[in-house]
Tab-separated table of C-alpha atoms in Angstrom:
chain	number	residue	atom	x	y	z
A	1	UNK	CA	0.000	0.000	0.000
A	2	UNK	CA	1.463	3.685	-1.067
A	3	UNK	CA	1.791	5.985	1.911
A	4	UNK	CA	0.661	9.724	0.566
A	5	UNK	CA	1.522	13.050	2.436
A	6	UNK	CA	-0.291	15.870	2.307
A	7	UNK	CA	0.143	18.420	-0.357
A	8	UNK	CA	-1.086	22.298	-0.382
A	9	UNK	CA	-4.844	22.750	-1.235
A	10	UNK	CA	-5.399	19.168	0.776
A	11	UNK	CA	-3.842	16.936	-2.059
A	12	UNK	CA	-1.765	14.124	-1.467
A	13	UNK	CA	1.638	13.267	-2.745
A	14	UNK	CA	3.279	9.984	-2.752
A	15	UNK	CA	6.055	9.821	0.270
A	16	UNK	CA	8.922	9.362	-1.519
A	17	UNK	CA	8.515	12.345	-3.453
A	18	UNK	CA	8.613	14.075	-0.546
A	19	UNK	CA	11.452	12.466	0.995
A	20	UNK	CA	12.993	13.130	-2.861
A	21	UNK	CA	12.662	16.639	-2.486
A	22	UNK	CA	13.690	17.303	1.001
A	23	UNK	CA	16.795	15.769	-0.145
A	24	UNK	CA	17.176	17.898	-3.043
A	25	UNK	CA	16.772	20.849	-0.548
A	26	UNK	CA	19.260	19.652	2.116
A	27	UNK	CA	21.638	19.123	-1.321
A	28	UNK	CA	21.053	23.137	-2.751
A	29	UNK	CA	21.694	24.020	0.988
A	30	UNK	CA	25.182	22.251	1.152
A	31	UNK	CA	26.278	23.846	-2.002
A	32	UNK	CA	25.307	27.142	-0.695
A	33	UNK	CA	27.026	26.509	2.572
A	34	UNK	CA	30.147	25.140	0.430
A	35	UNK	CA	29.944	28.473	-1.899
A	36	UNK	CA	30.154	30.657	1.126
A	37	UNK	CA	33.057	28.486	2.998
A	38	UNK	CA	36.265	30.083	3.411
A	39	UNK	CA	39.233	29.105	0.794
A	40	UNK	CA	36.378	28.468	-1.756
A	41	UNK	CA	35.463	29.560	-5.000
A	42	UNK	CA	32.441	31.399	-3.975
A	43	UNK	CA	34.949	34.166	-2.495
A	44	UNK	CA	35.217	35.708	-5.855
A	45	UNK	CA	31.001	35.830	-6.453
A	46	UNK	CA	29.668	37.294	-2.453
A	47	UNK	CA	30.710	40.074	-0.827
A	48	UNK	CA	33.626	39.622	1.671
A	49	UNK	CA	35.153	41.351	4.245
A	50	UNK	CA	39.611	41.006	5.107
A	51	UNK	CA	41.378	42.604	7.802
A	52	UNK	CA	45.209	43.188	7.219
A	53	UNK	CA	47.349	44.294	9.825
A	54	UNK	CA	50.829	46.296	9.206
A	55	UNK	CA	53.874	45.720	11.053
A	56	UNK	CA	55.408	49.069	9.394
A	57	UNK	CA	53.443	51.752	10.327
A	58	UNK	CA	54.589	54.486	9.339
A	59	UNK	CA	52.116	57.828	7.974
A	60	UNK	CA	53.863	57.761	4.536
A	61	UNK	CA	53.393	53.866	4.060
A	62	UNK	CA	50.224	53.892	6.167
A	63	UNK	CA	48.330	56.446	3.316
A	64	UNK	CA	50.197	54.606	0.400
A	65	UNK	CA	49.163	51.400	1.557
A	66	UNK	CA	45.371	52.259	2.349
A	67	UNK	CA	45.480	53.602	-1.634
A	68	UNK	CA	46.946	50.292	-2.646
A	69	UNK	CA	43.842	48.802	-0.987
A	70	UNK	CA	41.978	50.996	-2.400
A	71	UNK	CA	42.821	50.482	-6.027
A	72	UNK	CA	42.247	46.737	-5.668
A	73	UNK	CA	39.084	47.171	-3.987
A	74	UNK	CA	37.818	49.073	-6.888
A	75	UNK	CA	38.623	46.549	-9.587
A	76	UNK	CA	37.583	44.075	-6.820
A	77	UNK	CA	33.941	45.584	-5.679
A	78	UNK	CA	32.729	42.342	-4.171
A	79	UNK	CA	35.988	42.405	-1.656
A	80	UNK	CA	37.014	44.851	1.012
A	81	UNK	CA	39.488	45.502	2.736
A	82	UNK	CA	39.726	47.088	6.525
A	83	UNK	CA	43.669	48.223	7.515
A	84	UNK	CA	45.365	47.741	10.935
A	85	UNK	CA	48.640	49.380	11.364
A	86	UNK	CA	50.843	47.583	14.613
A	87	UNK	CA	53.655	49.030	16.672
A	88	UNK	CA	56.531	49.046	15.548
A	89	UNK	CA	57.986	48.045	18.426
A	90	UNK	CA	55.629	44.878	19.828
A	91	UNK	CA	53.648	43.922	16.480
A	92	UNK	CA	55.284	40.597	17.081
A	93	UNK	CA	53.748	40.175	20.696
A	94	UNK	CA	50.072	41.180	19.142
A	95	UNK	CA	50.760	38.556	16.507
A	96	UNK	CA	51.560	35.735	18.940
A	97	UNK	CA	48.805	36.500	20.939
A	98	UNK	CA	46.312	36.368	17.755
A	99	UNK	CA	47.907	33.096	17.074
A	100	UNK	CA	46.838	31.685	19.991
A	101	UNK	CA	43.643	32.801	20.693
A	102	UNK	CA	43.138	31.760	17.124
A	103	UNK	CA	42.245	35.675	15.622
A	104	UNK	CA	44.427	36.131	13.520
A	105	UNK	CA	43.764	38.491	10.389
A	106	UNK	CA	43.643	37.362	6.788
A	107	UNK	CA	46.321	39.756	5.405
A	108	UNK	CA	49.660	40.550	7.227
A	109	UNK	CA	52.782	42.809	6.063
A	110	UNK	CA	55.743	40.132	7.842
A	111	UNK	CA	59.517	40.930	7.499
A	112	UNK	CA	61.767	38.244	6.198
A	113	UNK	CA	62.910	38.232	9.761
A	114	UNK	CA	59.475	37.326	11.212
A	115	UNK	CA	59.078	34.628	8.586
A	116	UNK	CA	60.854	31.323	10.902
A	117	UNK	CA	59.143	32.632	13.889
A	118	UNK	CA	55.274	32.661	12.622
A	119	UNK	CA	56.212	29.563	10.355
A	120	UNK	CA	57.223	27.680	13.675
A	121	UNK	CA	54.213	28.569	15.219
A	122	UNK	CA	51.936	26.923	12.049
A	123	UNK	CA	50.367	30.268	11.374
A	124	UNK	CA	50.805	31.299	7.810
A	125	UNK	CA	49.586	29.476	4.615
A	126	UNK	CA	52.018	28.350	2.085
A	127	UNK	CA	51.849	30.484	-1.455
A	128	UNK	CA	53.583	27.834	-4.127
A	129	UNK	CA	50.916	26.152	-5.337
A	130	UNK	CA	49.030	29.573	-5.876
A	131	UNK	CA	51.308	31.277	-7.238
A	132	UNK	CA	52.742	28.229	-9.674
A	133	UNK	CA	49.484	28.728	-11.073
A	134	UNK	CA	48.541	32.228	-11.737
A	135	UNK	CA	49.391	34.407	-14.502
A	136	UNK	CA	51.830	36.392	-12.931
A	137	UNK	CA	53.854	33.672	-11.906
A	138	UNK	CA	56.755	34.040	-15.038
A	139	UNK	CA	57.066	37.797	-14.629
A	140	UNK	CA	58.071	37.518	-10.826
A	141	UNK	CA	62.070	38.245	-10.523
A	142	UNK	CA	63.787	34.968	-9.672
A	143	UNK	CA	66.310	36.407	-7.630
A	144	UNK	CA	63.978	37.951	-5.142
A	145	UNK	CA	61.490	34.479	-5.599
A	146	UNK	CA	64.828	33.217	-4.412
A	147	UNK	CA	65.737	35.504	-1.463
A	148	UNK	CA	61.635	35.262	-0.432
A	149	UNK	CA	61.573	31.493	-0.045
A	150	UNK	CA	65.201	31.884	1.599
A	151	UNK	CA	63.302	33.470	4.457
A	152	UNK	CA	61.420	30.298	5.633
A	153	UNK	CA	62.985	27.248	7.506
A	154	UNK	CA	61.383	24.978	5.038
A	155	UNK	CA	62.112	27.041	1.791
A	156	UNK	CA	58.778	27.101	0.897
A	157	UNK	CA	57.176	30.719	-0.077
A	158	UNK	CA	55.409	32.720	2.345
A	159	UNK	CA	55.995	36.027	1.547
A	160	UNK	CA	54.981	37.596	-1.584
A	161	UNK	CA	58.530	38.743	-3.480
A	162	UNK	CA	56.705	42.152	-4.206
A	163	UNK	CA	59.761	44.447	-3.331
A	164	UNK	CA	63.228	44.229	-2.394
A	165	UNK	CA	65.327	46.408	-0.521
A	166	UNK	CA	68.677	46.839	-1.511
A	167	UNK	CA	71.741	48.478	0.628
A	168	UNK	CA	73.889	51.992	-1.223
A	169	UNK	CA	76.056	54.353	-0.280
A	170	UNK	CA	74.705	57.955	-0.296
A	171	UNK	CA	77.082	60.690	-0.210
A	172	UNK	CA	76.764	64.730	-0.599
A	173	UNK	CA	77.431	65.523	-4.264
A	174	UNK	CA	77.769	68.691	-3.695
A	175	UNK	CA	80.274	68.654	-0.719
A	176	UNK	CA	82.540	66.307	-2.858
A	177	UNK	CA	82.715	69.073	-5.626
A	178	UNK	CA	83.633	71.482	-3.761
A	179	UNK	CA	86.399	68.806	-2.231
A	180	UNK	CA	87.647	68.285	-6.423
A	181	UNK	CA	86.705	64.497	-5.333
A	182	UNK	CA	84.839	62.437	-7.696
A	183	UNK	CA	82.437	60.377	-6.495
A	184	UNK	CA	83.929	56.998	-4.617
A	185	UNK	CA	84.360	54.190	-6.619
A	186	UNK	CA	86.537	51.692	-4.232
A	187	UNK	CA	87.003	50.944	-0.860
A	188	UNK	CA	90.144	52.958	-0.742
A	189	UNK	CA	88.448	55.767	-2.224
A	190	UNK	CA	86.141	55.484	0.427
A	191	UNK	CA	88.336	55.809	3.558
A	192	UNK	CA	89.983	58.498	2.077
A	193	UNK	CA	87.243	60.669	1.069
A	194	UNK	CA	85.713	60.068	5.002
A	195	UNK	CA	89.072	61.322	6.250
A	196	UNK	CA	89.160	64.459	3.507
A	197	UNK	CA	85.535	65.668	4.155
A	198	UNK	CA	85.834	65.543	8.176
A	199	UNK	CA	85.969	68.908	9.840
A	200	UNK	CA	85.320	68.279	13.002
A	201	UNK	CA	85.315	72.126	14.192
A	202	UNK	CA	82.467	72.565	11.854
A	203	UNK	CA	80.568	69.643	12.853
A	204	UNK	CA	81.603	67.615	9.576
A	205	UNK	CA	82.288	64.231	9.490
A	206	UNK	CA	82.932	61.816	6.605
A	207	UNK	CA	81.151	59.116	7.561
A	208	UNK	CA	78.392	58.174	9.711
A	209	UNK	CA	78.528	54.712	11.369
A	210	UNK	CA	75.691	52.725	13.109
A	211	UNK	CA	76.410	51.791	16.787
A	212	UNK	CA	72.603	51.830	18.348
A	213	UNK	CA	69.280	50.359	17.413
A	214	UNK	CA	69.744	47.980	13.932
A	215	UNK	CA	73.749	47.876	13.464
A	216	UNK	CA	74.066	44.439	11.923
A	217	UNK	CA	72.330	45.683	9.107
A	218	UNK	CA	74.796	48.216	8.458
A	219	UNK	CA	77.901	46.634	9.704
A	220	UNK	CA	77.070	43.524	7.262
A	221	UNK	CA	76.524	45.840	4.037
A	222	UNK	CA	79.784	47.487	4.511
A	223	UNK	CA	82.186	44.501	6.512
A	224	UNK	CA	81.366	41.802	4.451
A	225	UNK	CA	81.493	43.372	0.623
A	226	UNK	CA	84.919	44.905	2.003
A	227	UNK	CA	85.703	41.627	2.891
A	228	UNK	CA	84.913	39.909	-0.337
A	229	UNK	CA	83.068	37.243	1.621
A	230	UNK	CA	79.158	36.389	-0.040
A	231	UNK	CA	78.112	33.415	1.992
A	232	UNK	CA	77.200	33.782	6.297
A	233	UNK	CA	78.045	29.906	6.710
A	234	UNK	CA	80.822	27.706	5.051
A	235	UNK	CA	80.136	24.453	3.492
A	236	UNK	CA	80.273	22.912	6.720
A	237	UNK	CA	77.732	24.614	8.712
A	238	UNK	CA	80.161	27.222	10.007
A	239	UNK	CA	79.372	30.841	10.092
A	240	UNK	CA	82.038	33.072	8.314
A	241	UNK	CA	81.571	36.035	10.665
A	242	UNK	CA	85.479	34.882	12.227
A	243	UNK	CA	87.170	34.351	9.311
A	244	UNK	CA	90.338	36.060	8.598
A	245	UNK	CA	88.512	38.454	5.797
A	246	UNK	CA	85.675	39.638	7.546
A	247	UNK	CA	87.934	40.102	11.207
A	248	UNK	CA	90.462	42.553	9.185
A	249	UNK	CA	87.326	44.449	7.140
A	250	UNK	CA	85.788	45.231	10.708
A	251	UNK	CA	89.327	46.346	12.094
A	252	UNK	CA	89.123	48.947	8.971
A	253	UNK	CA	85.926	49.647	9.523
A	254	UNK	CA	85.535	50.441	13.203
A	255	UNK	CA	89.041	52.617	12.809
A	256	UNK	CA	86.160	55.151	11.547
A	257	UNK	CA	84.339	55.772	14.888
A	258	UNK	CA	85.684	59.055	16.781
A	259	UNK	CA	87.931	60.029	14.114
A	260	UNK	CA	85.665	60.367	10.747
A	261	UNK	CA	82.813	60.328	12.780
A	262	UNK	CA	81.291	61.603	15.574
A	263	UNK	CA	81.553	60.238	18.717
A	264	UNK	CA	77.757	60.598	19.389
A	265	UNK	CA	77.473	57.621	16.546
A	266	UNK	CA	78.005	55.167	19.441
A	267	UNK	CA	74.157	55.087	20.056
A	268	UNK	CA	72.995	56.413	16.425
A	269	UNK	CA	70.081	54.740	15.292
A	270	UNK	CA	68.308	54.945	11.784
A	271	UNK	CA	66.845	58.245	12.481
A	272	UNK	CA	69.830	59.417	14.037
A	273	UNK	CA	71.687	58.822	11.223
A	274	UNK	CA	69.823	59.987	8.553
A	275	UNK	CA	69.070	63.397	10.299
A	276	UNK	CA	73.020	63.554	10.668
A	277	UNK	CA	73.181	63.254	6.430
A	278	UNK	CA	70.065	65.246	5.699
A	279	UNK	CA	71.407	68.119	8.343
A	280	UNK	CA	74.674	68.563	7.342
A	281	UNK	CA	76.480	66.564	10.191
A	282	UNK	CA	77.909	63.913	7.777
A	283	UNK	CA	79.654	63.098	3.962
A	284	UNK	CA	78.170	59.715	3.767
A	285	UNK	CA	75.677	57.174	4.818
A	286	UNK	CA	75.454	53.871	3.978
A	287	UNK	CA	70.989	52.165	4.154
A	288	UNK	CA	69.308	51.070	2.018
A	289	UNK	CA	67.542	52.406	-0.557
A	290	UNK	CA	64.357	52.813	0.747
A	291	UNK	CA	65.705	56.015	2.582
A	292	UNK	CA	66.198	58.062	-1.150
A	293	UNK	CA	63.335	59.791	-0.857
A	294	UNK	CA	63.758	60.742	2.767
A	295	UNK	CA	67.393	62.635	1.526
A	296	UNK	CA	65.740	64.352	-1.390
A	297	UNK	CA	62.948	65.951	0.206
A	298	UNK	CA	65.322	67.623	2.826
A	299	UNK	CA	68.028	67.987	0.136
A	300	UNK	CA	67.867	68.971	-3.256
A	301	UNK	CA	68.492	65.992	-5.703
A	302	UNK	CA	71.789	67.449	-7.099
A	303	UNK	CA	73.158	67.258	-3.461
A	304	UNK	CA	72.287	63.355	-2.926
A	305	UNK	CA	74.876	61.249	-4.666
A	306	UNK	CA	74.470	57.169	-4.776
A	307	UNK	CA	76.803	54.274	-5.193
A	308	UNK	CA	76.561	50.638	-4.768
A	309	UNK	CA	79.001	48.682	-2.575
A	310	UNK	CA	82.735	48.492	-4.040
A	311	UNK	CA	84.334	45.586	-5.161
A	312	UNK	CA	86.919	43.747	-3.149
A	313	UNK	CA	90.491	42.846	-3.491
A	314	UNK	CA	89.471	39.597	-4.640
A	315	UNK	CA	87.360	41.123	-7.345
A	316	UNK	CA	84.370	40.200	-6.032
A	317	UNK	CA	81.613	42.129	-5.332
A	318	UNK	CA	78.886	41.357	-2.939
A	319	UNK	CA	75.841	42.304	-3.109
A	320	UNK	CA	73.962	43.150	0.389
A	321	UNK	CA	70.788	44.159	1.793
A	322	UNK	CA	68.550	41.667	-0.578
A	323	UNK	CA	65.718	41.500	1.813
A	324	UNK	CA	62.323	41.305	-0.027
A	325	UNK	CA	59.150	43.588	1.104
A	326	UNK	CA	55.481	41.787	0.714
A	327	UNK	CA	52.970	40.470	1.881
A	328	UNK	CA	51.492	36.847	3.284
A	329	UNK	CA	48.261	35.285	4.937
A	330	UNK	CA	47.279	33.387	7.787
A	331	UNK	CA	46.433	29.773	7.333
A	332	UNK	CA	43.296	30.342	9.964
A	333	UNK	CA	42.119	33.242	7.543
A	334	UNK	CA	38.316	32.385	6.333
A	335	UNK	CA	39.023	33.763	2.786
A	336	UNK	CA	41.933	31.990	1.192
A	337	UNK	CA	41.206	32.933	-2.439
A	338	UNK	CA	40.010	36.614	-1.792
A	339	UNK	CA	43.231	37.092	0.332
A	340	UNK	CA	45.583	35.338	-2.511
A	341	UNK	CA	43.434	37.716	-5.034
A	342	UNK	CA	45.040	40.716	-2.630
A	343	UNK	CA	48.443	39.287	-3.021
A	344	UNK	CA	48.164	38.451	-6.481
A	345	UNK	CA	47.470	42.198	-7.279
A	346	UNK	CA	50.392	43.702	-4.838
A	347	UNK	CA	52.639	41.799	-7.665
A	348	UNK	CA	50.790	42.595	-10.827
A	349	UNK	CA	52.147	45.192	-13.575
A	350	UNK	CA	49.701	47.665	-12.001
A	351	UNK	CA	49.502	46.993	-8.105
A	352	UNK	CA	53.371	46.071	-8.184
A	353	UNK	CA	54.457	49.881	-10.078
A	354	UNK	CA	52.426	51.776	-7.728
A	355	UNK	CA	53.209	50.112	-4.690
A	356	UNK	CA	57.063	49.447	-5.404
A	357	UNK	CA	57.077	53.249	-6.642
A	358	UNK	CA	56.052	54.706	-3.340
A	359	UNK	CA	58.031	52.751	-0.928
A	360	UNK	CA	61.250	53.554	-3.119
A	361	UNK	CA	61.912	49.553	-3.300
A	362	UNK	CA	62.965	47.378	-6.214
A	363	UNK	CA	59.575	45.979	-8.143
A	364	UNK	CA	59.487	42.068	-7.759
A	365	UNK	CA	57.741	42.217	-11.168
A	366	UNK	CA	60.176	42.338	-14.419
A	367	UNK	CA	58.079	44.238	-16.337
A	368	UNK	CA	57.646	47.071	-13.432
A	369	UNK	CA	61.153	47.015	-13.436
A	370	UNK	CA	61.596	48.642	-16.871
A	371	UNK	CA	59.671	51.146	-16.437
A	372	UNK	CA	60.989	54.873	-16.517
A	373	UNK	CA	60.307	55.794	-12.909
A	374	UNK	CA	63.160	52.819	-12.238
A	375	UNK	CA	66.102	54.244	-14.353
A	376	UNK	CA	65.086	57.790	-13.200
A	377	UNK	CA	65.684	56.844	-8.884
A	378	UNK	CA	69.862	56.884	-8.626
A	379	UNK	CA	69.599	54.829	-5.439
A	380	UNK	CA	67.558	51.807	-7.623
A	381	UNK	CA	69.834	52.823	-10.587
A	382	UNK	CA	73.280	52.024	-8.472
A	383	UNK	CA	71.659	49.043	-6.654
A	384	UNK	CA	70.786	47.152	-10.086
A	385	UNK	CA	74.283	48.413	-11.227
A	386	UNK	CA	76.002	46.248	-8.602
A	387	UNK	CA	73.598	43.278	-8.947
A	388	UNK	CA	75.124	43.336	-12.728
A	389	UNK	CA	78.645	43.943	-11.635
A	390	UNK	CA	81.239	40.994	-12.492
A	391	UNK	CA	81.452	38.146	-10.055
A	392	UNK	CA	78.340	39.740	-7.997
A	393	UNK	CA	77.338	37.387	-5.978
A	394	UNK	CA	74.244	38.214	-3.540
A	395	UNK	CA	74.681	37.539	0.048
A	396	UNK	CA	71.666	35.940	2.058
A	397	UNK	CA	71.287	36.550	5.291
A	398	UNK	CA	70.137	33.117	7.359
A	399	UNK	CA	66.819	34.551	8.256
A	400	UNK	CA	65.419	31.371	8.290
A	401	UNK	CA	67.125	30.907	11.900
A	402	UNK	CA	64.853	31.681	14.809
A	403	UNK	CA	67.545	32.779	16.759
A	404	UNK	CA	69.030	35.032	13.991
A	405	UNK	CA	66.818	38.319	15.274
A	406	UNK	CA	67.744	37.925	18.953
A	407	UNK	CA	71.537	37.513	18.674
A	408	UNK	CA	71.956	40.535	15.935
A	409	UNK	CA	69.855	42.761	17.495
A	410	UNK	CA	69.898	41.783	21.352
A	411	UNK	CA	72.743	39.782	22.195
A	412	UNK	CA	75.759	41.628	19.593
A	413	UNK	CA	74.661	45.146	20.186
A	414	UNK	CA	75.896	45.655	23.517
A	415	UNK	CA	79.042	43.905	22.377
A	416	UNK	CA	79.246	46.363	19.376
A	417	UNK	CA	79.373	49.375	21.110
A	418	UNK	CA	82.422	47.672	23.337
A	419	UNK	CA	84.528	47.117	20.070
A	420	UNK	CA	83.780	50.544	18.694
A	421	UNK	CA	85.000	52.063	22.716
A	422	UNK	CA	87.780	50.408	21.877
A	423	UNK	CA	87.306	47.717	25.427
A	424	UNK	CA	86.924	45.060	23.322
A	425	UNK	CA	88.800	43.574	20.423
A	426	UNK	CA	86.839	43.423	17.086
A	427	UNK	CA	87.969	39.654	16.759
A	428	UNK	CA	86.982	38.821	20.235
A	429	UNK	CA	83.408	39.900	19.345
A	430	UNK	CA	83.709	38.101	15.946
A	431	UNK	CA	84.602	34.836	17.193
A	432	UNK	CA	81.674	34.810	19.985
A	433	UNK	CA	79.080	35.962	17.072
A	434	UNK	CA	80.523	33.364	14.728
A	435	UNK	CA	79.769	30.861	17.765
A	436	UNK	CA	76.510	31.283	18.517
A	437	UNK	CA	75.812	31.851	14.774
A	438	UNK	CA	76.786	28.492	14.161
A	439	UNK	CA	75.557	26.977	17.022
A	440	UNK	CA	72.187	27.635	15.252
A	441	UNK	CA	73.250	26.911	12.098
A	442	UNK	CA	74.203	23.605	12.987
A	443	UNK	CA	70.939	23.002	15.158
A	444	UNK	CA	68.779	24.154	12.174
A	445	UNK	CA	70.903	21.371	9.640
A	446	UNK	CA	70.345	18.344	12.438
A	447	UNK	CA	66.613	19.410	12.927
A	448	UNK	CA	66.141	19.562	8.432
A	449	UNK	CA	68.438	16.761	8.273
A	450	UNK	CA	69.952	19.286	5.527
């Protein structure tokens, strides 16, 4: 006998019908649901809503960045995107806690030297396998593809190879015409122009060095090209910090502090420094070249002169200051393919040229890189001059070590500022760097099995 249900104006329909259509009901409902799910395709057809937090904030980046966002969201109307810029100082500590309370943002603006750290803790998402297939995936730089995956303990990519820095030498043009020097061209020349151009009853100095906040940066871009060395660790595991090279390059180098520079340089910071260049205080600076547009808008562009790094007396020349700029996303995040569309655009012809433009970085994307506004910035100009030079050979720093940050910035500093006093011997403070470099060197090969 056929069971019947009841159907609307008292009719009655055969069960399974009815059991036939809840089912196709329950079915439309779980495609919906699926549709909606984060890391799906239906990102790219509702309206959703990313948070990306900054660990840069700065009000020049902060504006620039909120316009990059806002050029994506207009060729992107079903996606938006809401900006949080972190301190400076303890973004790391409100990452960490938003990885473990699980609230993490979708977007996130890491440094190469946060990579290991937020990798250990299983918080970002892998971008190979996205970016292997999209469009843009031939016109990304393979040096700074490279340098990006370089970043991560596991060499896998993490953070999008949308800019590079790149270290240079800035000098003041017009000081060294007045001097009849031309502008340096080797390390020699260097020392020599520092000692010309330093007055010190006028307040001039030829050089200013780095001995607060962020020295290893600095030390590393002008020690190690001088010393001809391009790798941190030998084949063995051992870090070249003590060798021979590098212990006689920082001998020449500190023999700067107090006598072509000032004396005050013993806690001079980033800031410090440039406002030493910019004021008048100092012949030469050696950053990166993010910090170009800082000199010209306090100097005029005639005044700002720009060199790579010199070759050494081995002929090589080594290329420092390689770390790439970009952008990853949290593994928790509940839009996977809206947040990869975000990242996708930061390295497109169009997203890549803006953004790259107004943070004065190298463009990760080879066609952005031929563009006009490129051979018109000196600082980029000398940068992709040394990366051409004969026998360049680009030096990676091991920022895949978790213990990298703390020992270069914590641990050496206080060190540092001993060897520059002159109370402790440059290859004292070498060979203790060089051991607890390769102490973690050699825990990081037995943990890879590498």
């Amino acid at each position: 006998m056929t069971r019947h249900a009841p159907a609307a104006g008292g009719r009655s329909l055969p069960l399974r019908r009815v059991v036939a259509a809840a089912s196709a009901a329950v079915l439309m409902l779980g495609l919906a649901a699926c549709s909606n799910s984060g890391g799906g395709g239906g990102d790219s057809e509702k309206k959703v809503a990313l948070q990306l937090w900054d660990t840069d904030t700065r009000p020049d980046r902060t504006a620039n960045l909120k316009a990059l966002i806002a050029m994506f969201e207009k060729e992107n109307p079903n996606i938006t995107i809401s900006y949080l810029g972190l301190p400076t100082d303890s973004y790391m500590q409100k990452l960490s806690t938003a990885i473990a309370t699980k609230s993490t943002p979708d977007l996130v603006t890491p440094k190469a030297s946060d990579v290991a750290a937020l990798v250990a803790q299983n918080a970002l998402a892998p971008l190979d396998d996205r970016l292997a297939g999209s469009s843009i995936a031939k016109k990304i730089d393979p040096n700074m593809l490279k340098s990006a995956k370089a970043a991560a303990p596991d060499d896998k990519l993490y953070l999008t190879p949308a800019t590079a820095l790149a270290d240079a030498i800035y000098y003041r043009a017009d000081w060294f015409q007045q001097a009849g020097l031309s502008k340096p061209a080797t390390w020699d020349d260097f020392f020599s122009d520092a000692s010309t151009l330093t007055d010190p009853s006028a307040g001039r100095f030829g050089y200013t060095i780095r001995g607060g906040a962020g020295f290893f940066s600095q030390f590393v871009q002008m020690v190690y090209p001088m010393a001809g060395v391009g790798t941190f660790f030998d084949s063995k595991g051992r870090s070249t910090l003590d060798s021979p090279a590098v212990v006689a390059a920082t001998e020449k180098y500190v023999s700067l502090y107090g006598k072509d520079t000032a004396k005050s340089d013993l806690t001079a910071d980033f800031k410090t420094m440039v406002a030493q260049f910019d004021n008048g205080g100092a012949a030469m600076l050696s950053h990166s070249i993010g910090s170009y547009p800082t000199h010209i808008a306090a100097l005029k562009p005639s005044q700002v002169g720009v060199v790579g790094t010199f070759p050494a007396d081995n002929g090589k020349t080594i290329v420092t200051g390689q770390m790439v700029t970009g952008f990853g996303m949290f593994k928790a995040g509940a839009h996977q393919d809206a947040a990869w569309k975000f990242l996708e655009f930061t390295m497109s012809k169009e997203g890549n040229s803006f953004w790259a433009q107004k943070s004065g970085y190298l463009p990760g994307n080879t066609d952005v890189a031929k563009e006009s506004w490129v051979a018109s910035n000196p600082a980029m100009t000398a940068a992709l001059d040394t990366q051409k030079a004969k026998n360049a050979t680009v030096l990676q720093q091991p920022y895949y070590l978790p213990q990298f940050s703390a020992i270069t910035t914590t641990d050496l500093l206080p060190k540092w500022q001993k060897v520059l006093q002159g109370d402790e011997s440059a290859k004292a403070f070498l060979t203790d760097a060089a051991k607890q470099l390769t102490a973690a060197q050699q825990d990081y090969l037995k943990r890879s099995k590498k």
